[in-house]
C-alpha positions as semicolon CSV with decimal commas, in nm:
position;residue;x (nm);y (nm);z (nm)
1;X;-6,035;9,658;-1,453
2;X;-5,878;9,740;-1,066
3;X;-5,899;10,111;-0,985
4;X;-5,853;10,071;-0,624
5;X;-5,535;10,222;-0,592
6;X;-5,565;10,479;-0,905
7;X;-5,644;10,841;-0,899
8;X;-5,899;10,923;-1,169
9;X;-5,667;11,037;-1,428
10;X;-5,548;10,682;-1,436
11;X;-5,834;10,556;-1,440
12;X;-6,003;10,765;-1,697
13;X;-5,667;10,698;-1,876
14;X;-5,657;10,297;-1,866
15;X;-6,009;10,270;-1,927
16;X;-5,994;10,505;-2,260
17;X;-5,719;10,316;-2,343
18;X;-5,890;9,981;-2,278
19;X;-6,159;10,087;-2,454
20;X;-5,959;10,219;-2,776
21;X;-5,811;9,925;-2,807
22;X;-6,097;9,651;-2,806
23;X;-6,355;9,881;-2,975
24;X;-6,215;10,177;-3,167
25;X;-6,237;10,502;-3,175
26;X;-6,567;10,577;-3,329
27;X;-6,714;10,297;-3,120
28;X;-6,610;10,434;-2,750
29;X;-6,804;10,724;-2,580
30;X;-6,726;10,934;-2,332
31;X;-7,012;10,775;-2,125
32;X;-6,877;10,412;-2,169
33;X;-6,495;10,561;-2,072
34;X;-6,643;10,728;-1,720
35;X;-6,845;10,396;-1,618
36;X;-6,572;10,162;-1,681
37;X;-6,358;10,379;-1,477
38;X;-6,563;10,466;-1,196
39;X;-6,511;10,856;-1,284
40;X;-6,744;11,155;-1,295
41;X;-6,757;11,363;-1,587
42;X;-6,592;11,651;-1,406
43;X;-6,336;11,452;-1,319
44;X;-6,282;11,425;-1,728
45;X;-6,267;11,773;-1,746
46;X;-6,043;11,852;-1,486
47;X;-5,764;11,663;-1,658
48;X;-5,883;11,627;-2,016
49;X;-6,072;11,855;-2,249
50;X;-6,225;11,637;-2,511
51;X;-6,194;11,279;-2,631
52;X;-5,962;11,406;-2,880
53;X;-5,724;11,490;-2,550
54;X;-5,753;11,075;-2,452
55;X;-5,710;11,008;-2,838
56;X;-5,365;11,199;-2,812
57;X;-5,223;11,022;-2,526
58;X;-5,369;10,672;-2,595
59;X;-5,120;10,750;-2,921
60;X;-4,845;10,872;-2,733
61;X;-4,841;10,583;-2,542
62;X;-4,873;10,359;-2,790
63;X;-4,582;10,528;-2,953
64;X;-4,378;10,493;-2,647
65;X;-4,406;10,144;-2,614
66;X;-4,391;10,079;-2,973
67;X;-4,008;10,242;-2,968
68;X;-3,929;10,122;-2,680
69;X;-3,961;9,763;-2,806
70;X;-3,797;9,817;-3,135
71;X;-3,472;9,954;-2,972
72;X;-3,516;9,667;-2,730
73;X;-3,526;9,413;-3,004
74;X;-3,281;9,564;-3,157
75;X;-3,027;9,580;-2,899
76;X;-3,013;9,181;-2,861
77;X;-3,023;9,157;-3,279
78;X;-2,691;9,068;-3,438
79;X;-2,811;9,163;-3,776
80;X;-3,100;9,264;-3,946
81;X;-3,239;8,929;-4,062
82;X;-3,247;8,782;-3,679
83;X;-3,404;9,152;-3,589
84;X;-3,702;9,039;-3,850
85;X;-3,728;8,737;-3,692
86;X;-3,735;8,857;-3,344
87;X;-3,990;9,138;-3,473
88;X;-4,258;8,949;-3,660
89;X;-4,246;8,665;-3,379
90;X;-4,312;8,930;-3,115
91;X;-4,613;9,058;-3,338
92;X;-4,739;8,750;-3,381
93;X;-4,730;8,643;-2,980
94;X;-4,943;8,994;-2,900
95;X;-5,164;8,916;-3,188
96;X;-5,304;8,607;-2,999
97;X;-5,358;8,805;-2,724
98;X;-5,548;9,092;-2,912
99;X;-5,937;9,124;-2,991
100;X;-5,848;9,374;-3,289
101;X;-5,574;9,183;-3,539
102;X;-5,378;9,434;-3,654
103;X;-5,121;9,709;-3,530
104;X;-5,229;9,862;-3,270
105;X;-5,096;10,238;-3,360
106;X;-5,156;10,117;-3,775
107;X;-5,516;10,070;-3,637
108;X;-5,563;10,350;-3,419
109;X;-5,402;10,630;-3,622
110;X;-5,562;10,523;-3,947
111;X;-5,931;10,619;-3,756
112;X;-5,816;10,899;-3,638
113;X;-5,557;11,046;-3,863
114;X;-5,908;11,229;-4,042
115;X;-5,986;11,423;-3,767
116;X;-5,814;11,776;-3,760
117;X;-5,676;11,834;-3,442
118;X;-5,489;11,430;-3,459
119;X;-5,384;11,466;-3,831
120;X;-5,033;11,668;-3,632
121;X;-5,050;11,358;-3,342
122;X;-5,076;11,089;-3,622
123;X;-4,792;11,237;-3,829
124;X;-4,566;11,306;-3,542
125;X;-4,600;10,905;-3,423
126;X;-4,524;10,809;-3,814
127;X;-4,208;11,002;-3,791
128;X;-4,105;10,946;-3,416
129;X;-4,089;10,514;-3,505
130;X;-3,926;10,563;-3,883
131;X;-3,657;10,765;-3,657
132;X;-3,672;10,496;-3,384
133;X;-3,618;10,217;-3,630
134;X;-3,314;10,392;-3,847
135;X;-3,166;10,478;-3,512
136;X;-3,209;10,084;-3,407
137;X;-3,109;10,001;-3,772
138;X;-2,776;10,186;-3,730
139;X;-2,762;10,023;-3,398
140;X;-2,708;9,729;-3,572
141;X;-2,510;9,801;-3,908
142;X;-2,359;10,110;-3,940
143;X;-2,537;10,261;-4,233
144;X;-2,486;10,656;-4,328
145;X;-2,810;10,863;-4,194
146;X;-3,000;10,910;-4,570
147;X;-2,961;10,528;-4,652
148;X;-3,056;10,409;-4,269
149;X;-3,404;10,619;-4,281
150;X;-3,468;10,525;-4,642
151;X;-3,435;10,127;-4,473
152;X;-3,632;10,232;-4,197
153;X;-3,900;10,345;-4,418
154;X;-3,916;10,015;-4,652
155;X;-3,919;9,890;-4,288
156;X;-4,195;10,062;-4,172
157;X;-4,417;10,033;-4,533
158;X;-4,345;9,653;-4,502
159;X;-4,483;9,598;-4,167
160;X;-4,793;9,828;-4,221
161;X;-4,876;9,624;-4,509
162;X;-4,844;9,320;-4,423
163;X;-5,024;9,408;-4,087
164;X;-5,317;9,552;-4,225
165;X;-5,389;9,284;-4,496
166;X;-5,342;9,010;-4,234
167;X;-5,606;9,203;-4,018
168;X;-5,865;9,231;-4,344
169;X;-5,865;8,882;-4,429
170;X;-5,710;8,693;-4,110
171;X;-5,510;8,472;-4,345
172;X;-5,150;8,431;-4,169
173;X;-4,991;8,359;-4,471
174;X;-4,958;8,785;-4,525
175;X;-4,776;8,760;-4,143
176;X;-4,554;8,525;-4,331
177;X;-4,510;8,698;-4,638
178;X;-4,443;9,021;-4,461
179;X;-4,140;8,854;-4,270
180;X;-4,014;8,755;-4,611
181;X;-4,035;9,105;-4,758
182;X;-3,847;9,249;-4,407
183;X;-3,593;9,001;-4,447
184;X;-3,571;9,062;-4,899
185;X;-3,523;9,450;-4,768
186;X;-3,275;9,303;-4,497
187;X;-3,046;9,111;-4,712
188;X;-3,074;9,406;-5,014
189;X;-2,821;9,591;-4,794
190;X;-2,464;9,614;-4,825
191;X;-2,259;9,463;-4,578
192;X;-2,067;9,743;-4,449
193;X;-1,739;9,637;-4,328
194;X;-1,554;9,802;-4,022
């Protein structure tokens, strides 16, 4: 990784994040975060208090980016079908580029969401993309607010699925089936005309 340019929250930062991502949770140390980003430990400590602290903004940021790409897809989607399309194509582009085959947030909450002080983190990121999505959903068909979140959710239970059995047995076929089930939930809902 470059830190030449980085102060050593960034690089404590990028190289927890690194780290997270290839390896896990459980599987990074402290140790193995501060040596891959040239840091001291009081460097750590002046910006972070525990690992827990890099848990919560690895998952922030992977929150962030995870909306941010849903409302982007979204915004060039003419209807919910082509918005499945668009999705499960962009998931399975980064999957080709990933060590760990599976959502990255899916992944990352579901080792952490047992811990005490992330249970609040992993909750708050479950609710922050189910609003992301109905917001993008109503973006694209304009659905009242209790039958855009309940889509969102079906959404949202869909892709976890689908991701998470795809990363246990690395059969694509559950990538494919899990497009089918977004678009089955896409096509179950009304066409609302203006």
């Amino acid at each position: 990784m470059k830190h030449e340019k980085q102060n050593p929250r960034e690089r404590i930062l990028d190289s927890a994040f690194h780290l997270f991502r290839d390896q896990g949770y459980a599987e990074t140390g402290i140790s193995e975060i501060l040596t891959e980003a040239g840091a001291y430990k009081k460097s750590l400590y002046d910006h972070f208090t525990s690992k827990e602290d890099l848990a919560v903004e690895y998952l922030a940021s992977l929150t962030h980016s995870h909306a941010d790409l849903i409302e982007r897809v979204a915004a060039t989607s003419e209807d919910l079908e082509r918005f499945t399309d668009r999705w499960v194509d962009l998931v399975r582009r980064s999957l080709k580029n990933s060590k760990r085959q599976d959502c990255p947030i899916g992944l990352f909450a579901g080792e952490v969401a047992s811990i005490p002080e992330m249970r609040p983190h992993v909750l708050e990121t479950i609710d922050r993309l189910i609003q992301t999505m109905q917001r993008s959903v109503q973006q694209i068909l304009p659905l009242p607010d209790t039958e855009a979140e309940n889509l969102a959710r079906r959404v949202f239970v869909a892709f976890q699925g689908g991701m998470r059995l795809f990363y246990l047995t690395g059969e694509e076929r559950y990538l494919t089936l899990m497009r089918d089930e977004l678009k089955y939930i896409a096509r179950s809902v009304p066409v609302v005309k203006s």
